PDB file of C-alpha atoms in Angstrom:
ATOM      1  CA  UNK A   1       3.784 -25.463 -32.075  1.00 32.00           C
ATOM      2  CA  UNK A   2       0.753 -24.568 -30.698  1.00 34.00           C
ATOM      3  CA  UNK A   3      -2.421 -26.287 -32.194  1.00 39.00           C
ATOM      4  CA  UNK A   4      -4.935 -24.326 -34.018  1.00 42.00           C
ATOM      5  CA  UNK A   5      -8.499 -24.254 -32.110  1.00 43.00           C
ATOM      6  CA  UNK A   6     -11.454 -24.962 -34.037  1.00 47.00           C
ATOM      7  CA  UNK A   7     -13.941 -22.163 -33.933  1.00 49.00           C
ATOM      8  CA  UNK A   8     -17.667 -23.233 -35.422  1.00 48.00           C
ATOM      9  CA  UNK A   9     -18.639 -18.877 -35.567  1.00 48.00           C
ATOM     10  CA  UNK A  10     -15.421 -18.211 -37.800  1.00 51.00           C
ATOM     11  CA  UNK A  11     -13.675 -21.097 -39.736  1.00 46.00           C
ATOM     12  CA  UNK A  12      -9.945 -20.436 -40.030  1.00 53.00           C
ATOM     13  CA  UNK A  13      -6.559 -21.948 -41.630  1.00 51.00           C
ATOM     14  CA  UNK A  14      -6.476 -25.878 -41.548  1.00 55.00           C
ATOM     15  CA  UNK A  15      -8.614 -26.613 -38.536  1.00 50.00           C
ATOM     16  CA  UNK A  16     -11.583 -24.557 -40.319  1.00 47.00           C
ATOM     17  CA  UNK A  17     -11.198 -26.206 -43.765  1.00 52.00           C
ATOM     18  CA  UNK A  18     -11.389 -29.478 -41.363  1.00 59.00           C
ATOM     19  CA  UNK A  19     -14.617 -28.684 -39.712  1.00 55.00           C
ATOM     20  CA  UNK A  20     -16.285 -27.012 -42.493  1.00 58.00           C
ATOM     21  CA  UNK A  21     -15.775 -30.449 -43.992  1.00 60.00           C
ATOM     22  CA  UNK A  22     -17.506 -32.410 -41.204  1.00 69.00           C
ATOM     23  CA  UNK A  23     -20.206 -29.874 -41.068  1.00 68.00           C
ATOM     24  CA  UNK A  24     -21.084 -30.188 -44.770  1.00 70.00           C
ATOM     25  CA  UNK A  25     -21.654 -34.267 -43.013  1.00 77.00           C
ATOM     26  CA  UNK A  26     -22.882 -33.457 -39.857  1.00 74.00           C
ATOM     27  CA  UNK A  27     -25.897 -30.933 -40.967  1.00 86.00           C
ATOM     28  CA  UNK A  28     -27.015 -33.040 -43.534  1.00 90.00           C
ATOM     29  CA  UNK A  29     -29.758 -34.967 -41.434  1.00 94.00           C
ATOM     30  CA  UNK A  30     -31.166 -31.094 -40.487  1.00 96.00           C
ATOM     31  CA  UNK A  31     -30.663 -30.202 -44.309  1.00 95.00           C
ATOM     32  CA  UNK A  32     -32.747 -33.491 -45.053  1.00 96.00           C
ATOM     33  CA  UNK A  33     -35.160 -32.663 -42.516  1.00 97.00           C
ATOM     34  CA  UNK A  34     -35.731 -28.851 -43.286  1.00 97.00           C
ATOM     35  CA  UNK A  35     -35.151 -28.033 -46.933  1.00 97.00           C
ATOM     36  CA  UNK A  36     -38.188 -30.625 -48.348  1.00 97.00           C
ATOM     37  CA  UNK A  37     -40.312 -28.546 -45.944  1.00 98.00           C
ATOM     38  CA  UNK A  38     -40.007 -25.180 -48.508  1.00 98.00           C
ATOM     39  CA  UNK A  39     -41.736 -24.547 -51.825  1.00 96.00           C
ATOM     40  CA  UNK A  40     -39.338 -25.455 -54.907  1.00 97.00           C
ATOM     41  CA  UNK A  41     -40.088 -24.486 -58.223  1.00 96.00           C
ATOM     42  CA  UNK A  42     -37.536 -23.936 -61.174  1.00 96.00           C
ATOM     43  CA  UNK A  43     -35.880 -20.780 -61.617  1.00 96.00           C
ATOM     44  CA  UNK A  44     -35.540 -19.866 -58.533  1.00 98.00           C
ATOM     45  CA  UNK A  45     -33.074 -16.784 -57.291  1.00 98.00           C
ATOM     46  CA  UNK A  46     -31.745 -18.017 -53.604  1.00 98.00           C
ATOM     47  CA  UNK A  47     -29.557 -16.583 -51.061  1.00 98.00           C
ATOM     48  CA  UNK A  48     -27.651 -19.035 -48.393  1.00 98.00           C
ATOM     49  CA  UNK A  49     -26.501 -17.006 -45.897  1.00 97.00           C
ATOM     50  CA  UNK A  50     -23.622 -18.254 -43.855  1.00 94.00           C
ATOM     51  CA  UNK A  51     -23.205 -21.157 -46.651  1.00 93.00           C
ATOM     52  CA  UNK A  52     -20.538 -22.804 -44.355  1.00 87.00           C
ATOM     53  CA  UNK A  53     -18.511 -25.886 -46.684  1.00 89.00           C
ATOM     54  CA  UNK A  54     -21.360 -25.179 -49.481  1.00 94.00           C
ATOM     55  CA  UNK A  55     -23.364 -28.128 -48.590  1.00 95.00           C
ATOM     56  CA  UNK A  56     -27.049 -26.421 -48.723  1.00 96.00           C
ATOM     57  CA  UNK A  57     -26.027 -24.264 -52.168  1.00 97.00           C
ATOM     58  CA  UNK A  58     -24.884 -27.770 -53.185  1.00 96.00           C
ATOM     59  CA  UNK A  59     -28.415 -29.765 -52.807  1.00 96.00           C
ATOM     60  CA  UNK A  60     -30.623 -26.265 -53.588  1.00 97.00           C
ATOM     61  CA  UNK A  61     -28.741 -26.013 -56.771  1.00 97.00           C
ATOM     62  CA  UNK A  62     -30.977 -29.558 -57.257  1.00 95.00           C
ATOM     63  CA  UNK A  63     -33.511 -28.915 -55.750  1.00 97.00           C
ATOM     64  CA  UNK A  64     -34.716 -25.734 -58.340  1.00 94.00           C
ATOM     65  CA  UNK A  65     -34.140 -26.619 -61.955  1.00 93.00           C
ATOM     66  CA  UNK A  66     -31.966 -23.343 -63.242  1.00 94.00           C
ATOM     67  CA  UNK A  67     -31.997 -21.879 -59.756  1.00 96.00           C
ATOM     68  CA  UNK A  68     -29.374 -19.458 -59.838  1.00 98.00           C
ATOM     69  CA  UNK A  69     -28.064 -19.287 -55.885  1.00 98.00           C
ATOM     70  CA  UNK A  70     -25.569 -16.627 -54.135  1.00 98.00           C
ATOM     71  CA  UNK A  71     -23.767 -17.531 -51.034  1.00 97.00           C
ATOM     72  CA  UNK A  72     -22.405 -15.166 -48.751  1.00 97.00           C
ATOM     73  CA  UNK A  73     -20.129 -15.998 -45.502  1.00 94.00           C
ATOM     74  CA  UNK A  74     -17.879 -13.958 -43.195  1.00 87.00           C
ATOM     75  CA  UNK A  75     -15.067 -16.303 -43.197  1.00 86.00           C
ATOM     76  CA  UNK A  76     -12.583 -16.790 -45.703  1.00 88.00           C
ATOM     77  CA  UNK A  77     -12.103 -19.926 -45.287  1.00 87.00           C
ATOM     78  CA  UNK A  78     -16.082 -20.669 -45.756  1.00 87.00           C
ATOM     79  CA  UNK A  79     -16.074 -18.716 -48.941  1.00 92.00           C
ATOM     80  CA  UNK A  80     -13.090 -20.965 -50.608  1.00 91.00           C
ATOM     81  CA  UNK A  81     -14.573 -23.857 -49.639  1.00 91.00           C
ATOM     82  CA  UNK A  82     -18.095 -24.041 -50.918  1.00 93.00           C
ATOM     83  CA  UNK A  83     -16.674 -22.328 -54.461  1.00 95.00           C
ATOM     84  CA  UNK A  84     -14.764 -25.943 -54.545  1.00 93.00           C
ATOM     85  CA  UNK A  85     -17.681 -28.093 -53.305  1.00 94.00           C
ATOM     86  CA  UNK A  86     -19.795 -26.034 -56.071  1.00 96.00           C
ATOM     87  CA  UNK A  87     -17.312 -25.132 -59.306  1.00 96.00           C
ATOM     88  CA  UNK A  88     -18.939 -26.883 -61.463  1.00 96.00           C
ATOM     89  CA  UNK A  89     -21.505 -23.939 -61.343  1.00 96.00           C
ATOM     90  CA  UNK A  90     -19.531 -21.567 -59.941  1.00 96.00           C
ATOM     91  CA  UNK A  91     -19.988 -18.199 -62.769  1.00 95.00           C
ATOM     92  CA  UNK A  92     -23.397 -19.588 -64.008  1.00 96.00           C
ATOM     93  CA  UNK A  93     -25.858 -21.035 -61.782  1.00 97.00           C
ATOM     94  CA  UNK A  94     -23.251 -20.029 -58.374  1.00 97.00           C
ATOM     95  CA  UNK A  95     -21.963 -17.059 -56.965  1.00 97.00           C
ATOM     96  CA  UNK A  96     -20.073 -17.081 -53.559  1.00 97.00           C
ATOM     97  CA  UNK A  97     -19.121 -13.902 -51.639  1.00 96.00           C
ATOM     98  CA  UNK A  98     -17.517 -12.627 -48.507  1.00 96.00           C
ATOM     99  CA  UNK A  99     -20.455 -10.219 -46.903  1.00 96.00           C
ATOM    100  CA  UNK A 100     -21.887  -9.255 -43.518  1.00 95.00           C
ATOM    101  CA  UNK A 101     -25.672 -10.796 -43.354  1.00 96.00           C
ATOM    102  CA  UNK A 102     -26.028  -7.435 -41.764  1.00 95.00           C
ATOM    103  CA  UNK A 103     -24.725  -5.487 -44.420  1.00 96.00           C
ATOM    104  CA  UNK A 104     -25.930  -7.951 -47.765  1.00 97.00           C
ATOM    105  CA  UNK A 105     -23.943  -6.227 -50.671  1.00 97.00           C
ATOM    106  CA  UNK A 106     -27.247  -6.810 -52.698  1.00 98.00           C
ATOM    107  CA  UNK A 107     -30.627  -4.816 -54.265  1.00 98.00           C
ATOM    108  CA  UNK A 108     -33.580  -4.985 -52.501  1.00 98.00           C
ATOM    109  CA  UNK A 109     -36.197  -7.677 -54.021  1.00 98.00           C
ATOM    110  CA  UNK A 110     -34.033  -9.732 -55.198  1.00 98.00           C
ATOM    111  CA  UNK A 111     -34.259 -13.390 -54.222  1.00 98.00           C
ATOM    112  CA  UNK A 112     -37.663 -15.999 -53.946  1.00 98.00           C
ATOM    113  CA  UNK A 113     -35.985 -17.731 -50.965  1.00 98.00           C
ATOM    114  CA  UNK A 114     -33.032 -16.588 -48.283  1.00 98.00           C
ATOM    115  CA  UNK A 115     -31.773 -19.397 -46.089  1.00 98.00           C
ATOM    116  CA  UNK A 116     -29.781 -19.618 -43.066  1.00 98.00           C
ATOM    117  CA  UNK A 117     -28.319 -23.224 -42.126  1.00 96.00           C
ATOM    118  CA  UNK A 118     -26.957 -23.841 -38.512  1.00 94.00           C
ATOM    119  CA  UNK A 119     -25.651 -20.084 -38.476  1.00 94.00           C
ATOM    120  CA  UNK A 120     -27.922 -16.988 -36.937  1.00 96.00           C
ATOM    121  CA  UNK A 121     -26.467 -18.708 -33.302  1.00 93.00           C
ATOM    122  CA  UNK A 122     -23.328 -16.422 -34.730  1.00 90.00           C
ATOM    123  CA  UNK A 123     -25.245 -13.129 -36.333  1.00 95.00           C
ATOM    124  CA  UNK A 124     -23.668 -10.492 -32.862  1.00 93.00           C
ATOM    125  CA  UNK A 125     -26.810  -7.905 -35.035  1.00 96.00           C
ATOM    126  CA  UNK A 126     -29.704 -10.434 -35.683  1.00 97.00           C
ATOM    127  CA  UNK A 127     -32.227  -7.426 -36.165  1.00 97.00           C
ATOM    128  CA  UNK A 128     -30.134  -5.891 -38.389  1.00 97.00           C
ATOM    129  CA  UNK A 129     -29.410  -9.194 -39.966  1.00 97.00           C
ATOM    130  CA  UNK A 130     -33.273  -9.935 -40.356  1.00 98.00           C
ATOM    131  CA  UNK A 131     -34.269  -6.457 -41.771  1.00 98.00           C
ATOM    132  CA  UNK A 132     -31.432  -6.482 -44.449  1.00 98.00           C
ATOM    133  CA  UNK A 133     -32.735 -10.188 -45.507  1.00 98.00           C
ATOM    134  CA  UNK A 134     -36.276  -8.577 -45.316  1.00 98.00           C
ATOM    135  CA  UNK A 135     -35.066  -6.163 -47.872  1.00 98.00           C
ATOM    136  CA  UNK A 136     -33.428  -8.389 -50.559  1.00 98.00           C
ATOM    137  CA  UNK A 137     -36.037 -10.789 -50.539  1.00 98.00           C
ATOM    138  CA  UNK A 138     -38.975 -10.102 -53.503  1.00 98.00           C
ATOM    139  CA  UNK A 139     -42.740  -9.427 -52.811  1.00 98.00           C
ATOM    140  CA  UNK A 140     -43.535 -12.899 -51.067  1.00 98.00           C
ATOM    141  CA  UNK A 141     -40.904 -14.426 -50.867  1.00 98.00           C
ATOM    142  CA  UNK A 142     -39.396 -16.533 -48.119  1.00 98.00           C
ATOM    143  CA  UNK A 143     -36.993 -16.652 -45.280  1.00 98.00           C
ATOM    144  CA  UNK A 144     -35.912 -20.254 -43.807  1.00 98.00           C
ATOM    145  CA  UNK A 145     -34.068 -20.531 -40.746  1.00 98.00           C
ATOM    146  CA  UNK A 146     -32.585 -24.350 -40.230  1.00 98.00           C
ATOM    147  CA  UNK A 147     -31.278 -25.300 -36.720  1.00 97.00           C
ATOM    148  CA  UNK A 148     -30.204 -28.011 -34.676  1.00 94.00           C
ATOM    149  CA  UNK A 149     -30.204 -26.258 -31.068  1.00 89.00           C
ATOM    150  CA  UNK A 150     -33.436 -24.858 -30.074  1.00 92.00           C
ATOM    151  CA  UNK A 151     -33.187 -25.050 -26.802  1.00 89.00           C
ATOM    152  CA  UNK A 152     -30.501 -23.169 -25.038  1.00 84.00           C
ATOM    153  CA  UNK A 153     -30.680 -25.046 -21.356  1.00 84.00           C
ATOM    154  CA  UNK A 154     -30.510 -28.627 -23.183  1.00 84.00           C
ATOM    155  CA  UNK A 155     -27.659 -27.621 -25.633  1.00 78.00           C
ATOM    156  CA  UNK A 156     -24.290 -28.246 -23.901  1.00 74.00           C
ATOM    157  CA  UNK A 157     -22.531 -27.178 -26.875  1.00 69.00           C
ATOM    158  CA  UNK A 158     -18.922 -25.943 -26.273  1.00 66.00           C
ATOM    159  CA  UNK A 159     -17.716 -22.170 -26.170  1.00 67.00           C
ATOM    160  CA  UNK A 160     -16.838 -19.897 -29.553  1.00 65.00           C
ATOM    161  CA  UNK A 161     -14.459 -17.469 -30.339  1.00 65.00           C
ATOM    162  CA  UNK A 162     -16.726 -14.598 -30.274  1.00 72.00           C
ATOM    163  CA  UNK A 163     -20.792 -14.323 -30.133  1.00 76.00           C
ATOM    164  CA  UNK A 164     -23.350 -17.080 -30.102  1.00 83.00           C
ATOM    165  CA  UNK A 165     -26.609 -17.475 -28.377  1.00 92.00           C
ATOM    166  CA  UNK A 166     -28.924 -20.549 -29.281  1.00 93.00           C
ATOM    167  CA  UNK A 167     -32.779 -19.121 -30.016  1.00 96.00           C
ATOM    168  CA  UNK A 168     -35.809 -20.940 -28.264  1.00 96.00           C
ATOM    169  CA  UNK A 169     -38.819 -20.720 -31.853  1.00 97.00           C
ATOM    170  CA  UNK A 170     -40.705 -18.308 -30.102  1.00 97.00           C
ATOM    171  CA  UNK A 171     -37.765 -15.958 -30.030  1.00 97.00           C
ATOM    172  CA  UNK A 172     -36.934 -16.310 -33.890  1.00 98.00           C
ATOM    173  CA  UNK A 173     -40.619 -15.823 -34.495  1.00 98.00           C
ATOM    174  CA  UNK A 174     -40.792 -12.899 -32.407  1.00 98.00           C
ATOM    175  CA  UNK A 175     -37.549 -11.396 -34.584  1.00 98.00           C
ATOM    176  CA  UNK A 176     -39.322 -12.575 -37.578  1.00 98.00           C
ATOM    177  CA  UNK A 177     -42.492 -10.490 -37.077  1.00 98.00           C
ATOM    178  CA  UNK A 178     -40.256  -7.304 -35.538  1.00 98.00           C
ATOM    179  CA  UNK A 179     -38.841  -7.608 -38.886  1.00 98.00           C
ATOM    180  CA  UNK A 180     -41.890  -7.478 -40.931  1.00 98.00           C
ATOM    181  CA  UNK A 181     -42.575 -11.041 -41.584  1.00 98.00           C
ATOM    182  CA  UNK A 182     -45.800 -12.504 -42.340  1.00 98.00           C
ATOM    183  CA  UNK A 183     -46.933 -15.770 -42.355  1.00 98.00           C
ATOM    184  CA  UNK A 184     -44.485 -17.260 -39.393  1.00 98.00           C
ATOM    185  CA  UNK A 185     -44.710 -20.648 -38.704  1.00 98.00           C
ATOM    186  CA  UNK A 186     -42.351 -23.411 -37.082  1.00 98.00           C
ATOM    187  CA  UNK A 187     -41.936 -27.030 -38.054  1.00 98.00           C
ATOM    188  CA  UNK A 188     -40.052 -28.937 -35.525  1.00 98.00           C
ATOM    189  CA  UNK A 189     -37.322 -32.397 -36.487  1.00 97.00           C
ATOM    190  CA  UNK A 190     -35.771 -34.840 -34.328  1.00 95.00           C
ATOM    191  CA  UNK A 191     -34.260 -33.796 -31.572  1.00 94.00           C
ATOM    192  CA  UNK A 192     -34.277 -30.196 -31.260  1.00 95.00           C
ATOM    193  CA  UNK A 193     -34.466 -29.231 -35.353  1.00 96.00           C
ATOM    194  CA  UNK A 194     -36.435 -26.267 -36.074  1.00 97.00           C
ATOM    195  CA  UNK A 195     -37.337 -25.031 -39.526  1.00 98.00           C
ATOM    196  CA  UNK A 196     -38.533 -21.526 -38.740  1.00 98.00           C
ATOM    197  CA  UNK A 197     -40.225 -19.365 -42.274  1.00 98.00           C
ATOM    198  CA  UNK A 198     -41.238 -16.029 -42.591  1.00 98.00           C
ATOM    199  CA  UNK A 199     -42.849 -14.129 -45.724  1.00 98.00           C
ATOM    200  CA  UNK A 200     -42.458 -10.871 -47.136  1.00 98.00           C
TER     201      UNK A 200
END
């Protein structure tokens, strides 16, 4: 019986559900570090893209009184998981999907705030990806990109089943601004944490 290899860009079977549950852990220092850094204000309409385990919809949902938050990931697995972690709200305040970031299955100015949690390493189209979040996000409103690898010659972070490429800031802000983003600006955590924003 062959074991089944864990695979960070696309969570499958038992070894996904696993790691998606240690990621919900292991991302919560960046979480902690990143998501005080935005705006919050009740009523919010968010997107998590890439929601993982459901850990970020999780603490947003608390962080904006009657926020109501979609999630969208590729895998599955993902998808199943953060409906559990969040079915308490799941129907009122919560809505999880399987989608494509580079195809979001949603109108155009639709959401305050977009975020993207330890996952655009994985996005194979990230200008597609960044002009489809640039059109579902409302007049002003934000995109927040949360990573722990920032530096691709310091990160000796094992391979994946499929793309990934760790972004240096000036790379996301130079993606940000291709896509039409205003306002760029980088805050930077322990270690190599980045909080990366862009406006509409």
């Amino acid at each position: 019986m062959t074991k089944e290899r864990e695979n960070p860009a696309r969570p499958e079977g038992k070894s996904g559900e696993k790691m998606l549950e240690r990621m919900n852990r292991s991302h919560g220092p960046l979480r902690d570090f990143g998501l005080p850094l935005l705006s919050w204000r009740p009523d919010m309409r968010i997107l998590d893209v890439g929601c993982g385990g459901g850990a970020t919809i999780a603490e947003m949902l608390n962080l904006s009184a009657d926020s109501v938050i979609d999630g969208i990931d590729y895998s599955q697995v993902s998808v199943r998981q953060s409906e559990e972690l969040n079915k308490k709200d799941l129907g009122s305040r919560c809505n999880i999907c399987q989608a494509d970031v580079a195809k979001l299955p949603f109108a155009e100015d639709t959401y305050d705030l977009v975020t993207a949690v330890e996952t655009v390493y994985f996005w194979p189209d990230i200008d597609g990806a960044f002009k489809e979040i640039f059109r579902v996000l409302k007049h002003q409103g934000v995109f927040a990109i949360l990573n722990e690898g920032s530096d691709p010659e310091q990160c000796d972070w094992p391979p994946v089943d499929g793309f990934m490429r760790i972004y240096r800031p000036e790379e996301l802000e130079e993606l940000l601004k291709k896509a039409g983003f205003q306002a760029i600006k980088t805050s930077h955590g322990p270690g190599q944490m980045i909080c990366v924003t862009g406006m509409k």
